[in-house]
Each structure stands twice: as C-alpha cells, then as structure tokens.
XYZ file of C-alpha atoms in Angstrom:
368
model
C 1.694 -29.604 27.962
C 2.868 -29.925 24.545
C 0.613 -28.232 21.808
C -0.326 -30.842 19.072
C -2.219 -30.982 15.828
C -5.763 -32.237 15.509
C -5.816 -35.025 13.397
C -7.363 -33.331 10.214
C -6.218 -30.096 9.305
C -9.111 -26.890 8.741
C -9.222 -25.829 5.277
C -8.290 -22.309 4.877
C -11.552 -21.153 3.811
C -13.210 -22.356 6.796
C -10.818 -20.777 9.023
C -10.608 -17.444 7.296
C -14.475 -17.885 7.482
C -14.312 -18.070 11.620
C -12.006 -15.415 11.431
C -14.015 -12.960 9.285
C -17.215 -13.561 11.468
C -18.431 -10.798 13.218
C -16.025 -8.508 11.542
C -17.023 -5.090 10.432
C -15.242 -1.825 9.246
C -14.183 0.251 11.548
C -15.362 4.244 12.072
C -13.435 6.244 10.106
C -11.311 8.907 11.493
C -9.593 12.094 10.415
C -5.618 11.755 10.686
C -2.828 14.152 9.700
C -1.403 13.619 6.218
C 1.792 12.520 7.507
C 0.011 9.934 9.445
C -2.467 9.167 6.565
C 0.000 7.283 4.007
C -0.979 3.758 3.492
C -4.249 4.078 5.030
C -7.457 3.590 3.534
C -9.303 6.331 2.410
C -12.811 7.299 3.493
C -15.194 9.864 2.956
C -12.327 12.327 1.277
C -13.417 16.086 0.204
C -13.982 17.120 -3.045
C -11.419 19.797 -4.153
C -11.053 23.098 -5.606
C -9.864 24.097 -8.839
C -6.326 24.489 -8.633
C -4.492 26.938 -9.433
C -7.686 29.181 -9.019
C -6.385 31.391 -11.931
C -2.975 31.312 -14.544
C -0.020 31.442 -12.690
C 3.612 32.037 -14.209
C 5.417 28.700 -14.242
C 8.449 30.366 -14.851
C 10.381 33.084 -13.780
C 10.011 36.053 -17.273
C 8.478 38.670 -18.634
C 4.636 38.404 -18.887
C 3.405 39.236 -22.775
C 0.274 38.773 -24.690
C 1.835 36.078 -27.379
C -0.353 37.795 -30.227
C 1.394 40.681 -29.869
C 4.650 39.118 -30.709
C 4.311 37.801 -34.051
C 7.512 38.190 -36.081
C 9.627 39.227 -33.341
C 13.215 38.015 -33.790
C 16.649 39.358 -32.772
C 17.249 40.062 -36.530
C 13.697 41.759 -36.206
C 13.378 43.293 -32.888
C 9.642 44.233 -31.701
C 9.902 47.491 -29.836
C 7.881 48.055 -26.990
C 6.608 51.603 -25.367
C 7.126 50.170 -21.838
C 8.799 47.843 -19.894
C 6.588 44.422 -19.583
C 5.691 43.059 -16.202
C 8.236 40.540 -14.539
C 6.765 37.858 -13.402
C 8.186 35.071 -10.801
C 7.214 31.597 -11.077
C 3.715 31.054 -9.115
C 2.226 34.935 -9.812
C -0.668 35.329 -10.945
C -0.526 36.027 -15.273
C -1.576 40.250 -15.677
C -4.638 40.538 -17.125
C -4.003 40.715 -21.113
C -0.500 38.773 -20.789
C -0.847 34.508 -21.863
C 3.100 33.541 -22.331
C 6.095 34.272 -20.285
C 9.316 34.572 -22.681
C 12.792 34.085 -21.033
C 14.839 37.333 -19.097
C 17.233 37.211 -22.710
C 14.072 37.516 -24.343
C 13.478 41.073 -23.906
C 16.502 43.820 -24.357
C 16.551 46.785 -22.295
C 19.011 50.061 -23.388
C 18.136 52.808 -21.363
C 14.292 53.620 -22.196
C 14.766 51.402 -25.420
C 12.895 47.883 -25.039
C 12.583 45.254 -27.243
C 11.409 41.581 -27.935
C 13.895 39.243 -29.295
C 11.691 36.065 -29.964
C 7.826 35.254 -30.363
C 5.388 33.772 -27.854
C 3.244 30.875 -28.012
C -0.201 31.258 -26.190
C 0.536 29.315 -22.499
C 4.377 29.153 -23.325
C 5.746 29.130 -19.255
C 1.939 29.453 -18.243
C 0.179 27.293 -15.813
C -3.626 27.493 -16.541
C -5.887 27.722 -13.944
C -7.391 23.980 -13.143
C -4.806 22.597 -14.874
C -3.364 20.865 -11.695
C -6.402 19.769 -10.306
C -9.699 19.959 -11.340
C -12.759 21.043 -9.915
C -14.302 18.060 -7.750
C -10.759 15.978 -7.882
C -11.345 13.384 -4.681
C -8.456 14.296 -2.018
C -7.806 10.266 -1.994
C -10.029 7.627 -3.885
C -12.533 5.544 -1.424
C -11.660 2.136 -0.413
C -7.936 2.697 -1.457
C -4.589 3.049 -0.058
C -3.757 6.893 0.303
C -0.468 7.546 -1.318
C 2.051 9.924 -1.738
C 0.842 11.852 -4.809
C -2.551 12.275 -2.749
C -0.864 13.864 -0.188
C 0.685 16.492 -2.571
C -3.115 17.260 -3.944
C -4.167 17.777 -0.592
C -1.199 19.631 0.579
C -1.848 22.070 -2.202
C -5.107 22.539 -2.029
C -4.781 23.355 1.846
C -5.893 20.146 3.494
C -4.035 19.411 6.948
C -6.271 16.047 7.343
C -7.834 12.759 5.388
C -10.385 10.883 6.831
C -9.259 7.031 6.739
C -9.859 3.877 8.540
C -6.736 2.743 10.163
C -6.426 -0.337 11.999
C -4.538 -1.146 15.331
C -2.358 -4.017 15.155
C -0.954 -5.446 18.190
C 2.168 -7.631 17.481
C 3.313 -10.188 20.606
C 6.493 -11.648 19.554
C 7.284 -15.039 21.349
C 11.328 -15.090 22.379
C 12.822 -16.335 19.244
C 10.921 -15.215 16.122
C 12.350 -11.677 16.444
C 12.996 -11.674 12.656
C 10.094 -12.469 11.466
C 8.613 -10.181 13.690
C 10.118 -7.315 12.308
C 9.210 -8.561 8.990
C 5.363 -8.625 9.990
C 5.385 -5.778 11.588
C 7.329 -3.568 8.670
C 4.210 -5.107 6.315
C 1.821 -3.924 8.703
C 3.139 -0.520 8.312
C 3.070 -0.428 4.869
C -0.593 -1.391 4.536
C -1.038 2.084 7.109
C -1.467 0.162 10.236
C -1.132 0.958 13.776
C 1.535 -0.938 14.967
C 2.435 -1.439 18.390
C 4.706 -4.598 19.139
C 5.004 -6.223 22.511
C 7.525 -8.979 23.760
C 6.119 -12.152 26.092
C 8.366 -12.695 28.924
C 9.560 -16.242 27.464
C 8.153 -19.080 25.351
C 6.248 -20.914 28.552
C 2.227 -20.568 28.455
C 1.834 -18.523 31.255
C 4.572 -15.616 30.337
C 2.697 -15.733 26.775
C -0.326 -15.535 28.247
C -0.002 -12.584 30.112
C 1.271 -10.546 27.021
C -1.793 -11.029 25.546
C -4.265 -8.139 25.833
C -6.057 -6.633 23.049
C -7.970 -4.187 25.201
C -6.386 -1.437 22.609
C -6.620 -3.414 19.487
C -8.478 -4.285 16.844
C -6.552 -7.114 15.643
C -3.731 -9.710 17.901
C -1.058 -11.252 16.211
C 1.156 -13.702 17.972
C 4.544 -14.674 16.021
C 6.429 -17.539 16.932
C 5.237 -20.225 18.759
C 2.666 -21.827 17.508
C 4.362 -25.379 15.908
C 3.770 -28.897 17.962
C 7.612 -28.470 19.178
C 8.147 -28.994 23.057
C 9.026 -25.285 23.614
C 5.861 -23.952 21.624
C 2.862 -22.578 23.964
C 1.360 -19.688 21.981
C -1.872 -21.526 20.864
C -2.087 -23.079 24.304
C -1.586 -19.244 25.954
C -4.825 -18.419 23.827
C -6.369 -21.450 24.625
C -6.066 -20.140 28.250
C -6.955 -16.306 27.550
C -9.452 -16.363 24.761
C -10.688 -18.550 22.163
C -9.119 -21.475 19.471
C -11.008 -21.741 16.479
C -8.562 -23.414 14.271
C -5.208 -24.724 14.757
C -3.630 -27.044 11.976
C -4.524 -25.136 8.404
C -4.563 -26.735 5.332
C -1.926 -24.048 3.884
C 1.226 -24.659 3.089
C 3.374 -23.045 4.108
C 1.900 -22.618 7.130
C 0.256 -25.347 8.333
C 1.044 -24.872 12.138
C -0.851 -21.504 11.962
C -4.142 -20.660 14.222
C -6.639 -18.451 14.122
C -9.114 -17.407 17.332
C -10.322 -14.673 19.329
C -9.639 -12.740 22.108
C -12.871 -11.633 23.474
C -14.154 -9.997 20.316
C -10.638 -9.026 18.634
C -9.769 -11.574 16.290
C -6.271 -13.178 16.700
C -3.944 -15.087 14.191
C -1.009 -17.041 15.620
C 1.770 -17.036 13.024
C 4.494 -19.503 13.102
C 7.619 -18.061 13.984
C 9.732 -19.067 10.626
C 9.413 -16.445 7.719
C 8.111 -18.128 4.746
C 5.110 -19.974 6.756
C 4.393 -16.531 8.713
C 4.184 -14.786 5.494
C 2.035 -17.125 3.893
C -0.356 -17.054 6.719
C -0.365 -12.933 6.460
C -1.685 -13.411 2.604
C -3.970 -15.892 3.344
C -5.095 -14.792 6.781
C -4.428 -11.682 7.659
C -4.453 -9.411 4.722
C -8.205 -10.513 4.061
C -9.009 -9.251 7.788
C -6.776 -6.141 7.399
C -9.066 -5.524 4.165
C -12.730 -6.183 5.919
C -11.719 -3.986 8.762
C -10.576 -0.960 6.605
C -13.270 -1.500 4.295
C -10.533 -1.776 1.428
C -11.705 -2.546 -2.334
C -9.871 -5.368 -4.285
C -6.819 -5.403 -4.487
C -4.878 -5.296 -7.657
C -3.659 -8.330 -9.132
C -1.630 -8.739 -12.464
C -2.395 -11.577 -15.088
C 0.392 -13.075 -17.185
C 1.113 -16.363 -18.401
C 3.182 -19.210 -16.576
C 6.498 -19.950 -17.863
C 6.016 -23.259 -16.725
C 3.618 -25.761 -14.990
C 2.805 -25.685 -11.048
C 1.461 -28.919 -9.904
C -0.460 -28.546 -6.272
C -1.664 -31.253 -3.705
C -5.625 -31.357 -3.713
C -7.415 -30.377 -0.080
C -4.249 -28.169 0.861
C -3.994 -24.525 -0.304
C -0.850 -23.834 -1.510
C 1.127 -19.893 -2.114
C 3.075 -19.848 -4.779
C 6.167 -17.123 -5.015
C 6.443 -15.504 -8.324
C 8.865 -13.489 -10.476
C 7.937 -11.614 -13.594
C 10.102 -12.414 -16.554
C 9.746 -11.781 -20.185
C 5.901 -11.113 -19.812
C 5.359 -14.119 -17.670
C 5.236 -15.404 -14.658
C 7.956 -17.792 -13.616
C 7.452 -19.818 -10.089
C 10.335 -19.502 -7.855
C 9.340 -21.134 -4.738
C 6.574 -23.917 -3.978
C 5.993 -25.226 -0.267
C 8.949 -23.937 1.793
C 10.135 -20.655 0.469
C 14.041 -19.618 0.539
C 14.634 -16.123 2.391
C 16.523 -15.266 -0.750
C 12.991 -16.217 -2.910
C 10.783 -13.603 -0.726
C 13.480 -11.072 -1.328
C 13.246 -11.780 -5.016
C 9.515 -12.038 -5.495
C 7.557 -9.582 -7.266
C 3.589 -11.577 -6.329
C 2.372 -14.160 -4.830
C -0.183 -16.604 -6.072
C -3.058 -18.750 -3.687
C -3.588 -22.158 -5.375
C -7.134 -23.406 -3.539
C -7.137 -26.224 -2.091
C -9.454 -28.032 -4.523
C -7.307 -26.972 -7.767
C -4.148 -29.226 -8.509
C -2.033 -26.682 -9.816
C -1.911 -24.563 -13.065
C -0.359 -25.803 -16.980
C 2.637 -23.912 -18.506
C 1.345 -21.064 -20.401
C -2.081 -20.647 -18.490
C -2.645 -17.057 -17.426
C -3.151 -16.537 -13.444
C -4.303 -13.903 -11.469
C -1.208 -13.099 -9.021
C -1.187 -10.431 -6.125
C 1.715 -7.507 -6.471
C 3.930 -8.130 -3.792
C 4.664 -4.151 -3.915
C 1.575 -2.509 -5.095
C-alpha cells in the first residue's frame, strides 16, 4: 500500500512536543577522554592547581633577578659559583625567580659571569598559572572540547563524566549519501552512532531492521515520502507508533515522528536538504533533552535582505555571514552547495511572516 500524507500537515511545534513527551535526560556515564569529546559534560571534577609550584618555562640558567641588576656584556656580573641549570618543566630552585638563556651566562674555567639582566618571572611558569584552584574539568551542560581534554590530561584525569545518547540509524536503500551526512553530524554531537541497512525498500524489510533494544533514539533515513517505493512510515506503523507524518516544515514536509516502544523515532527524508532540516528542527532538540544540554549558542546579526515566509509553515533558512550581516543563502529548497557554504541556520516559526531587511535575527551556528 502506498504511503499517503494526511489532509492537513502537523504543525512543527505539535510534532516536536509529541516527540519529546516522556523523554528525560540520560544517566551520566564515565568515558575515557578520547571518547568524551563532543559529549555533554556532567558532574565534572574540580581540578587542583597546576603547576603546583613555579617551574621553568624554558631551558636555561635559574637565577634571582634582583641579583642581576646592571649585568651586561659590557659590564659582566661575576658569580662565585655556577648557577643551577633547569630544563623546561623542572621545578625552580629555591631563591630563583627567572631563567636566562644559555648564552647569558659565560663560563670560562673557574670564572662564571652573567652577561644580561633578568626580570622576575622571565622564563618561569608560575604556580597555578595554567589551572587555577577548583577549575572545573569541563562546563556542565556543554560539549566537551579539545581544550577541556587538555586540562583533564594535564591534571592527570583518565575519564570524564558525560551524557552520551546512543543513536541507531536505519538506512533505507537509496539514501546512503544522506545517511552518512546525518551520521557524521551525530558523531560531531558526541552521540554513540550505530548504522544499519534495511535489506530492501519494502515495508517488511524496513520493519525487520527496526530494533530499538540498544539505543536511546532511532532514525530512519529515506522512504518517508509518498512515492510508490516509499515504505518507511508504514514499516514504523507495523512495529511501533506513528505520531505524525507530514509536517508543516519546509524543507522536511514528508518527515515523520513516532515511537518504537519507549524509544523516540524520527523518519527523515532521503534527500539531504529535507533530512538536514528535520535534523535541525526535530532531532537536535531531542538530543539536547536526552543529554541535558544547555541552550545552544546563537549569533545575532542583521539581515542583509528581506526573508518572506508563508504563515502556517515553519521554514528553515540557511545563512552566510557577510560584512557583519546574515545573507540568506537558501529558503525552501537547499542546493547542496548552499549546505556546504552555510554558516548558520534560522528557524522561522509557522506563525511568522518573515523578517525585514536590516532586522536583527538570532541564528544557530552550523559549526559551534
């Protein structure tokens, strides 16, 4: 039986509310540092001061700056003994507060002379200058970044507490390029991604591939439309529940939302642009709820030209930043080149007619 859209499209807000109903944040888990990047931090430990004491920031001679006043190549300062040599990272000897380069000290037999002055702190990394006391290893509710991993490694941590949703993506044959796009975006969000291939495009084959026993969220990519070979939504109805099919979202009209047991399911269209729009509008809010992520970063800039929108349809617009303003790249249908070039995206609610040229708008960044 050929899939059909209902006579009226479901408002985006209604579909999203149904999708999020009953969904809570996942329990935290400890992950190795290399696996934690991109995941949402939670309960991160407070780090100790680092370095715990003054250390040399460069290789050289450890000395006291006050003892070197007036020293120069024209007026060398004789020393009674050879000063301590330190390598970068060594603890500073007691009474020393600067490190001079190797050629700043001249050694000739028993004669030791300093040929340059020093400044307190020169060539020295002060105690606590890298990590202040009680600095969090990462910020709760936000993604773990590579800089967070640097602090954690320097502090000697091997794991971080995070929330990491498990995502299963079922690819319907014919949508492989789009599936890889979505899988790549999901991994960048820190999700634990498993991909699975339906044996064929028919309802029975797709239904057989739907298994939510080991995931927190399931996506189907492809087969959500009303073509003669589209059967993803029918397969979901066979195995679980379809809550809405046919959304007032442009692009992304043929997306669907449902459940497989207690696991939320989103059926994404097979074409990249409507699938990406549904990813922004439906999947990201769900991922944020599961991972207890705080508000995503937005950037406010004026529009370089007007954006008109149809009332009753939520529209997602791709934007590029030019001359400290947002220039609309694509509305309605998105060429692949526009997807590749976009800096941000803007959701225009269904009850909004659009924005005037010069009006400031809050857009979500494509790459935070």
